[in-house]
Amino acid sequence: MMSKNSGTVFYFRVEDPGYPRNARIRGYLARRRWDVRVHRRAARTRRFRALRDARAAFRGARTADVVVVSEISIPFVPVAWLAARMFRTPLAVDGFVSKYETDVEDGGRHDPKSFGARYRAFIDRFAVRKPDVYFVDTRVRRAQILRRYPDAHVLSLPVGAPAWARARAWKPVEDGMLRVLFYGSFLPLHGVPVIVRSLVFAPSVRLTLVGTEDHPGGTEDMRMLARELGVEERTRFLPTVPQEELADIIAAHDVVLGLFGGSAKAGSVIANKVWQGLACGRVVVTRESSALDELAPLAAGQLRTVPPGDSAALAASLEKIADSVGSLPWHEWSKTAERLERYVDSEFAALDTALTDRRAGWSVRPRIGLR
């Protein structure tokens, strides 16, 4: 006999169903026998897209048992909250991408005293205080939010590594150079200038950067920086590739780089590339962060850290790896993915219970007015 369906989840305003964050959460819910219905962000001009998405929120909430707002849609939490309350449906919000952190603290696109910054701060507060459940990606971020909003129900749901991120046999290269990889969107929290500058102090390193970004600090700016520093010959740029193709690229390198920015956000998150590099059995070097405490026991020796923004320290760490690359326990690290997956599953165990409990709670009391 098949077990009973847990209920219907309306996963609101997903930009990319292949993005590891929402894919991981949706996959877990599906395994727990939730019927997950994905709403893709409307593909229209900004004004009409917002109207179509708002209408979809009400339609979805009407027939769902739980509404989940995806990681890129914090500005739409108010409309999702209104729709959920109208139809007596519990609301969960994935706070993986904070608007204030991303646009003000990290991106510097708004002055902290501007209306734009204050609006983003308001949206972030609303997104934490109003839903029934709020998701973050590290224990550190959960603790930070609970100190500020002790009444919030916050779950730490780690990003984890996708199924394609699995170890392949390590193979040395004849020229003795250390093959180092960075991939991403060249955001300020990534600290890509720190990475490029480290090559000046790390003559044994050959760097590959994967990404196609035309914003300030993006691909072309980093090409120019490499030329100015005289390290262009040891720097290779590749265009953005589909997630699954990253496995081949990671396998051809010894080291995967994480984050090196100095912002508060950079110090409280664990980047996708950190999880993926570890799961692929490669050495991962990233900035020091208390968020990494939950991973350190699972990747002893494989996970290396340096002070944020310190190119010289990064170079020293890479040169140390280069000196011992042939004697590192690559075979042992091929088992890291299993340890990471068990850890992620243990952290996710609270999600099914939280949604089920809140669904039951809303079924016996009215959902009227503001909390």
Short mmCIF file of C-alpha atoms in Angstrom, two decimals:
data_model
loop_
_atom_site.label_atom_id
_atom_site.label_comp_id
_atom_site.label_asym_id
_atom_site.label_seq_id
_atom_site.Cartn_x
_atom_site.Cartn_y
_atom_site.Cartn_z
CA MET A 1 0.00 0.00 0.00
CA MET A 2 1.31 3.46 -0.89
CA SER A 3 1.70 5.92 1.97
CA LYS A 4 -0.58 8.92 2.13
CA ASN A 5 0.40 12.09 0.30
CA SER A 6 1.67 14.74 2.75
CA GLY A 7 -0.09 17.57 0.92
CA THR A 8 0.43 20.08 -1.87
CA VAL A 9 3.23 22.66 -1.87
CA PHE A 10 2.92 25.69 -4.13
CA TYR A 11 6.54 26.72 -4.77
CA PHE A 12 6.11 30.35 -5.76
CA ARG A 13 8.16 32.35 -8.24
CA VAL A 14 11.10 30.09 -9.06
CA GLU A 15 13.55 31.72 -11.47
CA ASP A 16 15.63 28.63 -12.28
CA PRO A 17 14.35 25.15 -11.31
CA GLY A 18 17.88 23.83 -11.80
CA TYR A 19 19.40 26.18 -9.22
CA PRO A 20 20.81 24.00 -6.39
CA ARG A 21 18.98 25.82 -3.59
CA ASN A 22 15.37 25.37 -4.64
CA ALA A 23 16.13 22.05 -6.34
CA ARG A 24 17.41 20.63 -3.05
CA ILE A 25 14.38 21.77 -1.04
CA ARG A 26 11.88 20.65 -3.67
CA GLY A 27 13.61 17.29 -4.00
CA TYR A 28 13.44 16.70 -0.26
CA LEU A 29 9.75 17.58 -0.12
CA ALA A 30 9.01 15.28 -3.04
CA ARG A 31 10.78 12.40 -1.27
CA ARG A 32 8.64 13.12 1.78
CA ARG A 33 5.58 12.67 -0.44
CA TRP A 34 4.64 16.31 -0.83
CA ASP A 35 3.14 17.16 -4.21
CA VAL A 36 5.34 20.11 -5.24
CA ARG A 37 3.87 22.45 -7.86
CA VAL A 38 6.43 24.89 -9.25
CA HIS A 39 5.47 28.38 -10.36
CA ARG A 40 8.06 29.89 -12.70
CA ARG A 41 8.63 33.63 -12.57
CA ALA A 42 6.63 35.27 -15.36
CA ALA A 43 8.68 36.03 -18.49
CA ARG A 44 7.35 39.50 -19.28
CA THR A 45 8.41 43.11 -18.86
CA ARG A 46 8.93 44.04 -15.20
CA ARG A 47 5.54 45.75 -14.69
CA PHE A 48 3.40 43.05 -16.31
CA ARG A 49 5.55 40.29 -14.85
CA ALA A 50 4.81 41.51 -11.33
CA LEU A 51 1.07 41.55 -12.02
CA ARG A 52 1.12 38.04 -13.46
CA ASP A 53 3.17 36.75 -10.55
CA ALA A 54 0.84 38.37 -8.01
CA ARG A 55 -2.18 36.77 -9.66
CA ALA A 56 -0.38 33.41 -9.64
CA ALA A 57 0.21 33.73 -5.89
CA PHE A 58 -3.53 33.89 -5.19
CA ARG A 59 -4.36 31.10 -7.61
CA GLY A 60 -1.67 28.86 -6.14
CA ALA A 61 -2.52 29.55 -2.49
CA ARG A 62 -6.18 28.74 -3.11
CA THR A 63 -5.47 25.06 -3.83
CA ALA A 64 -2.25 24.48 -1.86
CA ASP A 65 -1.63 23.14 1.63
CA VAL A 66 1.60 25.14 1.96
CA VAL A 67 3.03 28.11 0.03
CA VAL A 68 6.82 28.41 -0.25
CA VAL A 69 8.42 31.60 -1.61
CA SER A 70 11.61 30.77 -3.52
CA GLU A 71 15.05 32.13 -2.73
CA ILE A 72 15.10 34.97 -5.29
CA SER A 73 11.63 36.33 -4.55
CA ILE A 74 11.84 38.12 -1.19
CA PRO A 75 10.16 41.28 -2.64
CA PHE A 76 7.08 39.15 -3.33
CA VAL A 77 6.68 37.91 0.24
CA PRO A 78 3.98 40.52 1.08
CA VAL A 79 1.72 39.42 -1.77
CA ALA A 80 2.38 35.75 -1.02
CA TRP A 81 1.58 36.39 2.65
CA LEU A 82 -1.70 38.09 1.75
CA ALA A 83 -2.67 35.24 -0.58
CA ALA A 84 -1.76 32.60 2.00
CA ARG A 85 -3.75 34.29 4.75
CA MET A 86 -6.76 34.78 2.50
CA PHE A 87 -6.93 31.05 1.77
CA ARG A 88 -5.89 29.81 5.23
CA THR A 89 -2.60 28.40 3.98
CA PRO A 90 0.69 28.35 5.92
CA LEU A 91 3.53 30.33 4.36
CA ALA A 92 7.24 29.44 4.25
CA VAL A 93 9.92 31.79 2.92
CA ASP A 94 13.40 30.87 1.76
CA GLY A 95 15.59 33.74 2.95
CA PHE A 96 18.67 32.46 1.10
CA VAL A 97 19.03 35.80 -0.77
CA SER A 98 18.47 38.85 1.46
CA LYS A 99 17.70 42.03 -0.46
CA TYR A 100 19.49 44.42 1.91
CA GLU A 101 22.62 42.30 2.17
CA THR A 102 22.76 41.71 -1.58
CA ASP A 103 21.96 45.20 -2.88
CA VAL A 104 23.23 47.47 -0.10
CA GLU A 105 25.88 45.82 2.09
CA ASP A 106 27.43 43.58 -0.54
CA GLY A 107 26.60 45.15 -3.88
CA GLY A 108 26.78 48.80 -2.81
CA ARG A 109 23.98 49.69 -5.22
CA HIS A 110 22.14 51.85 -2.67
CA ASP A 111 23.27 54.28 0.01
CA PRO A 112 22.26 52.87 3.43
CA LYS A 113 20.22 56.03 4.11
CA SER A 114 18.39 55.99 0.77
CA PHE A 115 14.77 55.02 0.23
CA GLY A 116 15.88 52.00 -1.78
CA ALA A 117 17.97 50.70 1.11
CA ARG A 118 15.21 51.30 3.66
CA TYR A 119 12.68 49.57 1.44
CA ARG A 120 14.94 46.52 1.16
CA ALA A 121 15.46 46.45 4.92
CA PHE A 122 11.68 46.58 5.41
CA ILE A 123 11.11 43.73 2.95
CA ASP A 124 13.72 41.59 4.69
CA ARG A 125 12.11 42.23 8.10
CA PHE A 126 8.68 41.40 6.74
CA ALA A 127 10.02 38.19 5.19
CA VAL A 128 11.33 37.01 8.56
CA ARG A 129 8.47 38.10 10.83
CA LYS A 130 5.33 37.29 8.86
CA PRO A 131 5.67 33.74 7.50
CA ASP A 132 5.10 30.59 9.52
CA VAL A 133 8.55 29.23 8.67
CA TYR A 134 11.70 30.98 7.44
CA PHE A 135 14.60 29.11 5.82
CA VAL A 136 18.29 30.01 5.92
CA ASP A 137 21.32 28.00 4.82
CA THR A 138 23.67 27.94 7.83
CA ARG A 139 23.41 27.57 11.58
CA VAL A 140 25.24 30.88 11.99
CA ARG A 141 22.60 32.76 10.00
CA ARG A 142 19.84 31.04 11.95
CA ALA A 143 21.40 32.16 15.25
CA GLN A 144 21.82 35.72 13.95
CA ILE A 145 18.15 35.96 12.96
CA LEU A 146 16.86 34.45 16.20
CA ARG A 147 18.86 36.95 18.24
CA ARG A 148 17.07 39.73 16.39
CA TYR A 149 13.66 38.06 16.00
CA PRO A 150 13.32 35.51 18.83
CA ASP A 151 9.70 34.72 17.94
CA ALA A 152 10.52 33.70 14.36
CA HIS A 153 10.47 30.04 13.38
CA VAL A 154 13.77 29.62 11.53
CA LEU A 155 15.19 26.45 10.01
CA SER A 156 18.76 25.96 8.84
CA LEU A 157 18.59 24.03 5.56
CA PRO A 158 22.11 23.56 4.16
CA VAL A 159 22.71 24.05 0.46
CA GLY A 160 24.46 20.71 0.10
CA ALA A 161 25.91 19.37 -3.14
CA PRO A 162 23.82 18.30 -6.16
CA ALA A 163 23.87 14.75 -7.51
CA TRP A 164 26.36 15.61 -10.26
CA ALA A 165 28.98 16.71 -7.72
CA ARG A 166 30.77 13.44 -7.03
CA ALA A 167 34.46 12.63 -6.85
CA ARG A 168 36.52 11.45 -9.78
CA ALA A 169 40.04 10.08 -9.66
CA TRP A 170 42.70 12.74 -9.22
CA LYS A 171 45.40 12.83 -11.90
CA PRO A 172 48.66 14.81 -11.63
CA VAL A 173 50.02 17.07 -14.36
CA GLU A 174 53.54 16.91 -15.73
CA ASP A 175 54.38 20.60 -15.43
CA GLY A 176 53.92 20.56 -11.66
CA MET A 177 51.60 23.58 -11.64
CA LEU A 178 48.70 23.66 -9.18
CA ARG A 179 45.40 23.80 -11.06
CA VAL A 180 43.07 26.21 -9.26
CA LEU A 181 39.43 26.86 -10.19
CA PHE A 182 36.93 29.62 -9.48
CA TYR A 183 33.43 29.69 -10.94
CA GLY A 184 30.52 31.98 -10.25
CA SER A 185 28.93 35.32 -11.01
CA PHE A 186 31.88 37.52 -9.88
CA LEU A 187 29.88 39.18 -7.09
CA PRO A 188 31.58 41.38 -4.47
CA LEU A 189 31.25 38.68 -1.79
CA HIS A 190 33.21 36.30 -4.04
CA GLY A 191 36.28 38.53 -3.82
CA VAL A 192 37.55 37.66 -7.30
CA PRO A 193 40.10 40.53 -7.31
CA VAL A 194 41.64 38.92 -4.22
CA ILE A 195 41.98 35.68 -6.18
CA VAL A 196 43.58 37.27 -9.23
CA ARG A 197 46.01 39.31 -7.12
CA SER A 198 47.11 36.17 -5.26
CA LEU A 199 48.76 34.92 -8.45
CA VAL A 200 51.45 37.57 -8.04
CA PHE A 201 52.61 35.75 -4.87
CA ALA A 202 51.86 32.21 -6.08
CA PRO A 203 54.10 31.32 -9.06
CA SER A 204 53.14 27.64 -8.88
CA VAL A 205 49.45 28.34 -9.55
CA ARG A 206 47.53 28.25 -12.81
CA LEU A 207 44.04 29.77 -12.43
CA THR A 208 40.82 29.05 -14.33
CA LEU A 209 37.85 31.40 -13.91
CA VAL A 210 34.45 30.31 -15.22
CA GLY A 211 31.73 32.90 -15.75
CA THR A 212 30.36 35.42 -18.21
CA GLU A 213 29.60 38.60 -16.30
CA ASP A 214 29.61 42.14 -17.74
CA HIS A 215 28.96 44.10 -14.52
CA PRO A 216 31.69 46.09 -12.71
CA GLY A 217 34.15 43.59 -11.28
CA GLY A 218 33.04 41.03 -13.86
CA THR A 219 34.94 39.05 -16.47
CA GLU A 220 36.41 41.91 -18.49
CA ASP A 221 37.54 43.79 -15.40
CA MET A 222 39.30 40.67 -14.15
CA ARG A 223 40.98 40.14 -17.52
CA MET A 224 42.28 43.70 -17.32
CA LEU A 225 43.49 43.18 -13.75
CA ALA A 226 45.35 40.00 -14.75
CA ARG A 227 47.08 41.91 -17.57
CA GLU A 228 48.02 44.79 -15.27
CA LEU A 229 49.52 42.39 -12.74
CA GLY A 230 51.43 40.42 -15.34
CA VAL A 231 49.71 37.11 -14.55
CA GLU A 232 47.64 36.83 -17.72
CA GLU A 233 49.60 33.81 -18.99
CA ARG A 234 48.60 31.83 -15.89
CA THR A 235 44.96 32.91 -16.03
CA ARG A 236 42.33 31.27 -18.22
CA PHE A 237 38.75 32.52 -18.63
CA LEU A 238 35.93 30.19 -19.65
CA PRO A 239 32.30 31.13 -20.35
CA THR A 240 29.48 30.09 -18.06
CA VAL A 241 28.52 26.43 -18.49
CA PRO A 242 25.47 24.39 -17.40
CA GLN A 243 25.69 23.12 -13.83
CA GLU A 244 26.19 19.50 -14.88
CA GLU A 245 29.23 20.38 -17.01
CA LEU A 246 31.00 21.79 -13.96
CA ALA A 247 31.77 18.22 -12.88
CA ASP A 248 34.19 17.80 -15.81
CA ILE A 249 35.84 21.15 -15.12
CA ILE A 250 36.23 20.48 -11.39
CA ALA A 251 37.73 17.05 -12.13
CA ALA A 252 40.47 18.73 -14.19
CA HIS A 253 41.60 20.87 -11.23
CA ASP A 254 43.22 20.33 -7.84
CA VAL A 255 41.66 23.21 -5.89
CA VAL A 256 38.23 24.87 -5.91
CA LEU A 257 38.02 28.40 -4.51
CA GLY A 258 35.12 29.72 -2.43
CA LEU A 259 34.50 33.24 -1.10
CA PHE A 260 37.04 35.90 -0.14
CA GLY A 261 34.93 39.04 0.30
CA GLY A 262 34.88 40.91 3.58
CA SER A 263 31.14 41.58 3.98
CA ALA A 264 29.00 40.28 6.83
CA LYS A 265 27.12 38.08 4.39
CA ALA A 266 30.34 36.51 3.07
CA GLY A 267 31.19 35.62 6.65
CA SER A 268 27.90 33.88 7.39
CA VAL A 269 27.24 31.72 4.32
CA ILE A 270 28.70 28.58 2.77
CA ALA A 271 28.88 29.01 -1.00
CA ASN A 272 27.54 26.43 -3.44
CA LYS A 273 31.05 26.02 -4.80
CA VAL A 274 32.38 25.06 -1.36
CA TRP A 275 29.89 22.22 -1.05
CA GLN A 276 30.46 21.15 -4.64
CA GLY A 277 34.25 21.24 -4.48
CA LEU A 278 34.30 19.14 -1.32
CA ALA A 279 31.81 16.63 -2.73
CA CYS A 280 33.96 16.33 -5.86
CA GLY A 281 36.92 15.32 -3.72
CA ARG A 282 39.02 18.41 -4.33
CA VAL A 283 40.76 20.76 -1.92
CA VAL A 284 38.62 23.82 -1.18
CA VAL A 285 40.13 27.12 -0.07
CA THR A 286 37.80 29.86 1.16
CA ARG A 287 37.70 32.73 3.64
CA GLU A 288 37.58 32.18 7.39
CA SER A 289 34.01 32.01 8.68
CA SER A 290 32.23 30.63 11.71
CA ALA A 291 29.63 29.28 9.27
CA LEU A 292 32.20 26.66 8.23
CA ASP A 293 32.22 25.13 11.72
CA GLU A 294 29.39 22.80 10.74
CA LEU A 295 31.41 21.47 7.77
CA ALA A 296 34.89 21.28 9.29
CA PRO A 297 34.44 17.87 10.98
CA LEU A 298 33.21 16.40 7.69
CA ALA A 299 36.13 17.60 5.56
CA ALA A 300 39.23 17.56 7.76
CA GLY A 301 42.32 18.56 5.79
CA GLN A 302 40.30 19.07 2.63
CA LEU A 303 38.84 22.44 3.65
CA ARG A 304 41.39 25.25 4.03
CA THR A 305 40.67 28.83 5.15
CA VAL A 306 42.44 32.19 4.92
CA PRO A 307 41.59 35.67 6.24
CA PRO A 308 39.06 37.55 4.06
CA GLY A 309 40.48 39.92 1.46
CA ASP A 310 44.07 38.71 1.97
CA SER A 311 45.70 37.86 -1.37
CA ALA A 312 49.07 37.07 0.21
CA ALA A 313 47.52 34.60 2.66
CA LEU A 314 45.60 32.94 -0.15
CA ALA A 315 48.79 32.65 -2.19
CA ALA A 316 50.65 31.12 0.76
CA SER A 317 47.89 28.55 1.25
CA LEU A 318 47.92 27.62 -2.44
CA GLU A 319 51.72 27.32 -2.54
CA LYS A 320 51.59 25.03 0.50
CA ILE A 321 49.07 22.81 -1.30
CA ALA A 322 51.26 22.84 -4.42
CA ASP A 323 54.23 21.57 -2.40
CA SER A 324 52.30 18.50 -1.20
CA VAL A 325 49.71 17.94 -3.92
CA GLY A 326 51.04 14.51 -4.88
CA SER A 327 50.84 13.16 -1.34
CA LEU A 328 47.36 14.39 -0.42
CA PRO A 329 44.75 11.72 0.50
CA TRP A 330 42.69 12.10 -2.68
CA HIS A 331 41.19 8.62 -2.39
CA GLU A 332 39.95 9.27 1.14
CA TRP A 333 38.37 12.55 0.04
CA SER A 334 36.32 10.68 -2.54
CA LYS A 335 34.07 9.68 0.38
CA THR A 336 33.35 13.25 1.47
CA ALA A 337 30.17 13.51 -0.61
CA GLU A 338 28.55 10.72 1.41
CA ARG A 339 29.35 12.44 4.70
CA LEU A 340 28.01 15.76 3.43
CA GLU A 341 24.79 14.16 2.21
CA ARG A 342 24.14 12.47 5.55
CA TYR A 343 24.67 15.76 7.33
CA VAL A 344 22.32 17.66 5.01
CA ASP A 345 19.63 15.00 5.45
CA SER A 346 19.90 15.29 9.23
CA GLU A 347 19.45 19.08 9.06
CA PHE A 348 16.48 18.78 6.69
CA ALA A 349 14.65 16.39 9.01
CA ALA A 350 12.93 19.33 10.73
CA LEU A 351 11.43 20.67 7.49
CA ASP A 352 8.74 18.05 6.96
CA THR A 353 7.69 18.27 10.61
CA ALA A 354 7.56 22.07 10.54
CA LEU A 355 5.35 22.24 7.45
CA THR A 356 3.07 19.45 8.65
CA ASP A 357 2.62 21.06 12.08
CA ARG A 358 1.85 24.48 10.63
CA ARG A 359 -0.56 23.03 8.13
CA ALA A 360 -2.41 21.35 10.99
CA GLY A 361 -2.34 24.54 13.07
CA TRP A 362 -3.84 26.69 10.35
CA SER A 363 -6.59 24.16 9.73
CA VAL A 364 -8.13 24.83 13.16
CA ARG A 365 -7.82 28.60 13.53
CA PRO A 366 -8.69 31.62 11.39
CA ARG A 367 -6.02 33.50 9.47
CA ILE A 368 -7.21 37.04 9.72
CA GLY A 369 -5.23 40.23 10.19
CA LEU A 370 -1.58 40.96 10.88
CA ARG A 371 0.58 39.20 13.41
#
